[in-house]
Short mmCIF file of C-alpha atoms in Angstrom, two decimals:
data_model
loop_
_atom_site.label_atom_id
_atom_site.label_comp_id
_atom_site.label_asym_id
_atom_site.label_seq_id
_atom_site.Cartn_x
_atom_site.Cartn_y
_atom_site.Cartn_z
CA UNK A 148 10.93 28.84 -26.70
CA UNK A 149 11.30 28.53 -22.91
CA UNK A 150 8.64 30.09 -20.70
CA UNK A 151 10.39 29.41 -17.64
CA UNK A 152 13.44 27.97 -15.36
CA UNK A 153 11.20 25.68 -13.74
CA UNK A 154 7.16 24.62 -14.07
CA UNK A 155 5.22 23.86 -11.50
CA UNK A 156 1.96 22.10 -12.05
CA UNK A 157 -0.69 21.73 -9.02
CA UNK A 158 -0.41 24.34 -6.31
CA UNK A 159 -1.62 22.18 -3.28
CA UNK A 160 0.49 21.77 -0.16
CA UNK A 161 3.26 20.30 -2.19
CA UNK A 162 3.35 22.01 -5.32
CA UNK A 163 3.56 25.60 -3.74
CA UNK A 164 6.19 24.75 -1.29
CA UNK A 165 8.32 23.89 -3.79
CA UNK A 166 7.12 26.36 -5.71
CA UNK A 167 7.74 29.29 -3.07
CA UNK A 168 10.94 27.52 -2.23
CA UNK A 169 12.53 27.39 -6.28
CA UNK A 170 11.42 31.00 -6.72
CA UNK A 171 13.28 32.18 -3.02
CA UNK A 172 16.68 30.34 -4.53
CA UNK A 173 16.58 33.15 -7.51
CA UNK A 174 14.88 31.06 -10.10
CA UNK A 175 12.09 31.72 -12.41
CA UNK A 176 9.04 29.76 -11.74
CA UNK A 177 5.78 29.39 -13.48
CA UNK A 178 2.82 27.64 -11.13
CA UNK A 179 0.25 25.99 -13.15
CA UNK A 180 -3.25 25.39 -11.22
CA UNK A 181 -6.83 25.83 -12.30
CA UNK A 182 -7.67 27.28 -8.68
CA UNK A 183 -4.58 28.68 -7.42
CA UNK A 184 -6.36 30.44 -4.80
CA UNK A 185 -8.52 28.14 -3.26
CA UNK A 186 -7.97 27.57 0.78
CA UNK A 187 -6.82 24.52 1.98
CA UNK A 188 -9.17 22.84 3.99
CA UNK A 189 -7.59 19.49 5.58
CA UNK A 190 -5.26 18.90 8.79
CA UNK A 191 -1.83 18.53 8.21
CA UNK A 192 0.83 17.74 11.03
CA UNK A 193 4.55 17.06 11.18
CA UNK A 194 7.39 15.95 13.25
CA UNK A 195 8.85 19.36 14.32
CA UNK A 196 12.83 17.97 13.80
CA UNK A 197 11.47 17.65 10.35
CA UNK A 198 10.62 20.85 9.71
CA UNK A 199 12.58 23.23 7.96
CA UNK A 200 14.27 26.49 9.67
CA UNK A 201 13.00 28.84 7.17
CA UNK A 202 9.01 28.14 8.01
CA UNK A 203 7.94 30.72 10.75
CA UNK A 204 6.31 29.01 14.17
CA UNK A 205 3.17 30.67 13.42
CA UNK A 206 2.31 28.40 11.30
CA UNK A 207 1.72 26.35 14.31
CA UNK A 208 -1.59 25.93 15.82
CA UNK A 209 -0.75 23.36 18.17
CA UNK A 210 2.60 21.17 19.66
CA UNK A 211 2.68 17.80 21.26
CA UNK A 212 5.89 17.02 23.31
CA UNK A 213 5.36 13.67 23.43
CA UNK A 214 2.32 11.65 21.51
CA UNK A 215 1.11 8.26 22.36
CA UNK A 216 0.31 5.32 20.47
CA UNK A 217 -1.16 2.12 21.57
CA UNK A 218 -0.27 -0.88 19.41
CA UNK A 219 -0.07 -3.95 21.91
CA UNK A 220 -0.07 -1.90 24.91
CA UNK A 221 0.78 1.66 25.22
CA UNK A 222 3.98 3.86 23.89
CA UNK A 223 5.20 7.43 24.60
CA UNK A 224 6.54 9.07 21.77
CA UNK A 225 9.75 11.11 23.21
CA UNK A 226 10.32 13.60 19.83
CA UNK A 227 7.65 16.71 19.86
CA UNK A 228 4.91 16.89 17.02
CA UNK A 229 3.23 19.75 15.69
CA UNK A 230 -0.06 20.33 13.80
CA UNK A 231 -0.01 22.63 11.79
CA UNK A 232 -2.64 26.25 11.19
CA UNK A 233 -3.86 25.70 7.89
CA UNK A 234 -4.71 29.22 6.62
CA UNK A 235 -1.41 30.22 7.88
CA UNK A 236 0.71 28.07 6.62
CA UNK A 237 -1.02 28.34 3.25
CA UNK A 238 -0.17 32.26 3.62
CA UNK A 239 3.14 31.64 4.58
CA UNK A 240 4.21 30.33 1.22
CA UNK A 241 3.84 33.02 -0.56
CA UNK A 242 4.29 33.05 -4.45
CA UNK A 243 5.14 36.76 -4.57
CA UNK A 244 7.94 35.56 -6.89
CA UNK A 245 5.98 33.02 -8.84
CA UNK A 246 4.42 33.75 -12.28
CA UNK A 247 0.89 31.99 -11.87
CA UNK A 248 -1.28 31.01 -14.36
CA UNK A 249 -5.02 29.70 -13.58
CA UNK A 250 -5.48 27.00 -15.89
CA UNK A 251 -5.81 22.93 -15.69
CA UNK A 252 -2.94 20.78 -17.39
CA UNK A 253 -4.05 18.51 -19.68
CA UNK A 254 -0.23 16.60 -20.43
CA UNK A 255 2.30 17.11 -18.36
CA UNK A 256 5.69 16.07 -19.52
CA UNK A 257 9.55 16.11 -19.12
CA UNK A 258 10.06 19.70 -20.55
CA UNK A 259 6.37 20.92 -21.12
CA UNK A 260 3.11 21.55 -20.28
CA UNK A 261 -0.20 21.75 -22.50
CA UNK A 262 -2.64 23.82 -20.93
CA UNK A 263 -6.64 22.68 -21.57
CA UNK A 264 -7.22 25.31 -24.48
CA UNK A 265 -4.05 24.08 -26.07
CA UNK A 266 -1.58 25.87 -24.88
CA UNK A 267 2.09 24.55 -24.34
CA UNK A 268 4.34 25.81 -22.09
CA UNK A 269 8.01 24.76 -21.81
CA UNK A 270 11.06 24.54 -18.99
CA UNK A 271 13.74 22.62 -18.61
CA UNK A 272 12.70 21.67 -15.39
CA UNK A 273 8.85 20.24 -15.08
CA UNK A 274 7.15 19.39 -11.34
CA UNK A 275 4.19 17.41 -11.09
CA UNK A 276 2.78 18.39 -7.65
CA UNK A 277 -1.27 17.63 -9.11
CA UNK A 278 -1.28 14.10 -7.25
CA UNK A 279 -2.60 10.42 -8.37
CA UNK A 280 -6.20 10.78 -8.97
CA UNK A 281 -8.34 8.42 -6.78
CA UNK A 282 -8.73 4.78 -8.14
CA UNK A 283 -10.25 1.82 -6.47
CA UNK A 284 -7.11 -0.03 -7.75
CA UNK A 285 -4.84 1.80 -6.05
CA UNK A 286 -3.88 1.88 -2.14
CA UNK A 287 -5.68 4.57 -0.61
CA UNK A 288 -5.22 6.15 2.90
CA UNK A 289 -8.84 7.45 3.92
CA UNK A 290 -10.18 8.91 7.47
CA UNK A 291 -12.99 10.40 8.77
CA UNK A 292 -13.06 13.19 11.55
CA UNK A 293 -14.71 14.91 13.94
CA UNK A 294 -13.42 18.44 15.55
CA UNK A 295 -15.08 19.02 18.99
CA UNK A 296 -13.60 20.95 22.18
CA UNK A 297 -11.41 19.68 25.13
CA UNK A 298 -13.36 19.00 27.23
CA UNK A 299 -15.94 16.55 25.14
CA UNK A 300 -12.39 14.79 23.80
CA UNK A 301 -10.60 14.06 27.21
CA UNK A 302 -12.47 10.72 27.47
CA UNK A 303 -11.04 9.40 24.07
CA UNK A 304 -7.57 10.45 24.88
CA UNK A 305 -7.55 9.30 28.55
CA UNK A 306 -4.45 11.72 30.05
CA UNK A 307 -2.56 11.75 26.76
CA UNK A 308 -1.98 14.72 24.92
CA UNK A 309 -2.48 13.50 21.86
CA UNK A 310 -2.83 9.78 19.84
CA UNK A 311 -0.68 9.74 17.04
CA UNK A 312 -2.02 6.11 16.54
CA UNK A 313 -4.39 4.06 18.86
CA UNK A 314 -4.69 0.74 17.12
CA UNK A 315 -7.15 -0.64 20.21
CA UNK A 316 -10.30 -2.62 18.18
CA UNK A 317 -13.28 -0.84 20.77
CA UNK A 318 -14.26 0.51 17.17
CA UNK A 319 -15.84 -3.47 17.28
CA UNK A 320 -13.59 -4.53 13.90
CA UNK A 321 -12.16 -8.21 14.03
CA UNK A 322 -8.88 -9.69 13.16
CA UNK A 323 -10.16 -10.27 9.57
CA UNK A 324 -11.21 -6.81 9.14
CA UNK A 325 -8.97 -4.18 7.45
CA UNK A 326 -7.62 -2.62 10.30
CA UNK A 327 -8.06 1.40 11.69
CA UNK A 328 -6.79 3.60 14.29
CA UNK A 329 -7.78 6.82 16.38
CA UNK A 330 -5.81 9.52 15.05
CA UNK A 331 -6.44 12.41 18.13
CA UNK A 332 -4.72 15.63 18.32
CA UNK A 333 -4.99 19.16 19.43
CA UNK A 334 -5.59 21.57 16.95
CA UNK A 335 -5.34 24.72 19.22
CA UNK A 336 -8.12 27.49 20.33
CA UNK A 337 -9.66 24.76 22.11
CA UNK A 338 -10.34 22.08 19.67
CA UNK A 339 -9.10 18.53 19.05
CA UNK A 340 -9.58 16.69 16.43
CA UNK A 341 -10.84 13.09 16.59
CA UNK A 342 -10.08 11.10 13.50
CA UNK A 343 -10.77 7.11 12.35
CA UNK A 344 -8.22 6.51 9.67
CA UNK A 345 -6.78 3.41 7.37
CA UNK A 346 -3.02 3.86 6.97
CA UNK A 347 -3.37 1.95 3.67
CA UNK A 348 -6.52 0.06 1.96
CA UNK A 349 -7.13 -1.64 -1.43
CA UNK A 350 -9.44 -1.40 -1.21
CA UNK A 351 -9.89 2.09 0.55
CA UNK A 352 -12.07 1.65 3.54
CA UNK A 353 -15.31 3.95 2.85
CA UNK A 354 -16.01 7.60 4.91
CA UNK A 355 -19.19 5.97 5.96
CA UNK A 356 -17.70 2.61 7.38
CA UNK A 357 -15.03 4.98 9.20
CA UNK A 358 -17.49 6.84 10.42
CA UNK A 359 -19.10 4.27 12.22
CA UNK A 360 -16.39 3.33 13.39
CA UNK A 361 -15.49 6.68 15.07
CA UNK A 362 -19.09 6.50 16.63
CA UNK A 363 -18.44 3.31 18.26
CA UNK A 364 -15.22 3.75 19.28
CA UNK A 365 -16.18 7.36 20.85
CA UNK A 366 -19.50 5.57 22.40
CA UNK A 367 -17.18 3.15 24.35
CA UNK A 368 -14.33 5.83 25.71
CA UNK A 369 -17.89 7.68 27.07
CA UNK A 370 -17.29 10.46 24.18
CA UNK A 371 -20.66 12.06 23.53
#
């Protein structure tokens, strides 16, 4: 028996755009997630060519015509940026269309899903949108951020609108150290958000090692 056209499993960023974008092309979907309602809660950004033309520009909070970066010395970035509203993009995915059902995945296969309390569901067509659980193993991107107002950021972003990536080492790290940048961008209403992140670590540089080195690298742009 076939429960569905297509199965979605995980309803994060990922699994309900694709979700809410299988349903709008006419087919039936069923979204698997034990919290399909929960808000999403991190900061997600985007080159706006990227960006389809079916997502509304509310979902905007903020636009940066041109980010720097500083690897050497610094770069302008001539192709506009956004970061995105959260809440509102969240909304703006709607799964009107989408049969949900509020339970965790236990096996997820080719052509079906068993639910936790034993319960299979099939489809021809079977997404895996739940992500690769956290392993020390693995590469990991990790950051740590803080959001303060414009004012208390201009120091860190000296005239630029924005840091896509400042690679400078006043975060005191040495060449043998796995290396971090300043991630620093606008996130509207008068708040920026200043972020230490690893691109890639294995293993993944800890929140509390990024955080100090947020603190240090804030102390020495005069960031209070």
């Amino acid at each position: 028996m076939i429960d569905a056209e297509v199965i979605v499993v995980g309803l994060g960023p990922a699994g309900r755009a694709v979700a809410h974008r299988v349903a709008a092309a006419g087919l039936d979907v069923l979204a698997v997630d034990p919290r399909p309602d929960r808000p999403w809660t991190a900061t997600y950004a985007a080159w706006l060519d990227e960006l389809p033309r079916w997502l509304p520009e509310s979902v905007l909070a903020a636009r940066v015509a041109e980010p720097a970066a500083w690897t050497t010395h610094p770069h302008r970035i001539p192709r506009p940026y956004g970061v995105f509203d959260t809440s509102a993009l969240q909304r703006s995915l709607a799964l009107d269309c989408v049969r949900v059902c509020a339970a965790r995945a236990d096996v997820v296969d080719a052509d079906h899903v068993v639910l936790a309390d034993g319960a299979v569901l099939r489809a021809p067509a079977v997404i895996d949108a739940r992500g690769v659980p956290a392993h020390r193993s693995r590469a990991q991107q990790t950051a740590f951020g803080v959001i303060v107002d414009t004012a208390t950021a201009a120091p860190a972003l000296q005239g630029r609108a924005a840091w896509f990536m400042d690679w400078r080492r006043d975060n005191r790290t040495g060449s043998g150290d796995a290396p971090s940048f300043l991630y620093a961008v606008p996130l509207g209403q008068d708040r920026v958000l200043l972020e230490e992140t690893c691109l890639v670590g294995r293993p993944a540089i800890p929140l509390p090692e990024l955080q100090r080195r947020l603190e240090v690298r804030l102390a020495a742009r005069g960031v209070n």
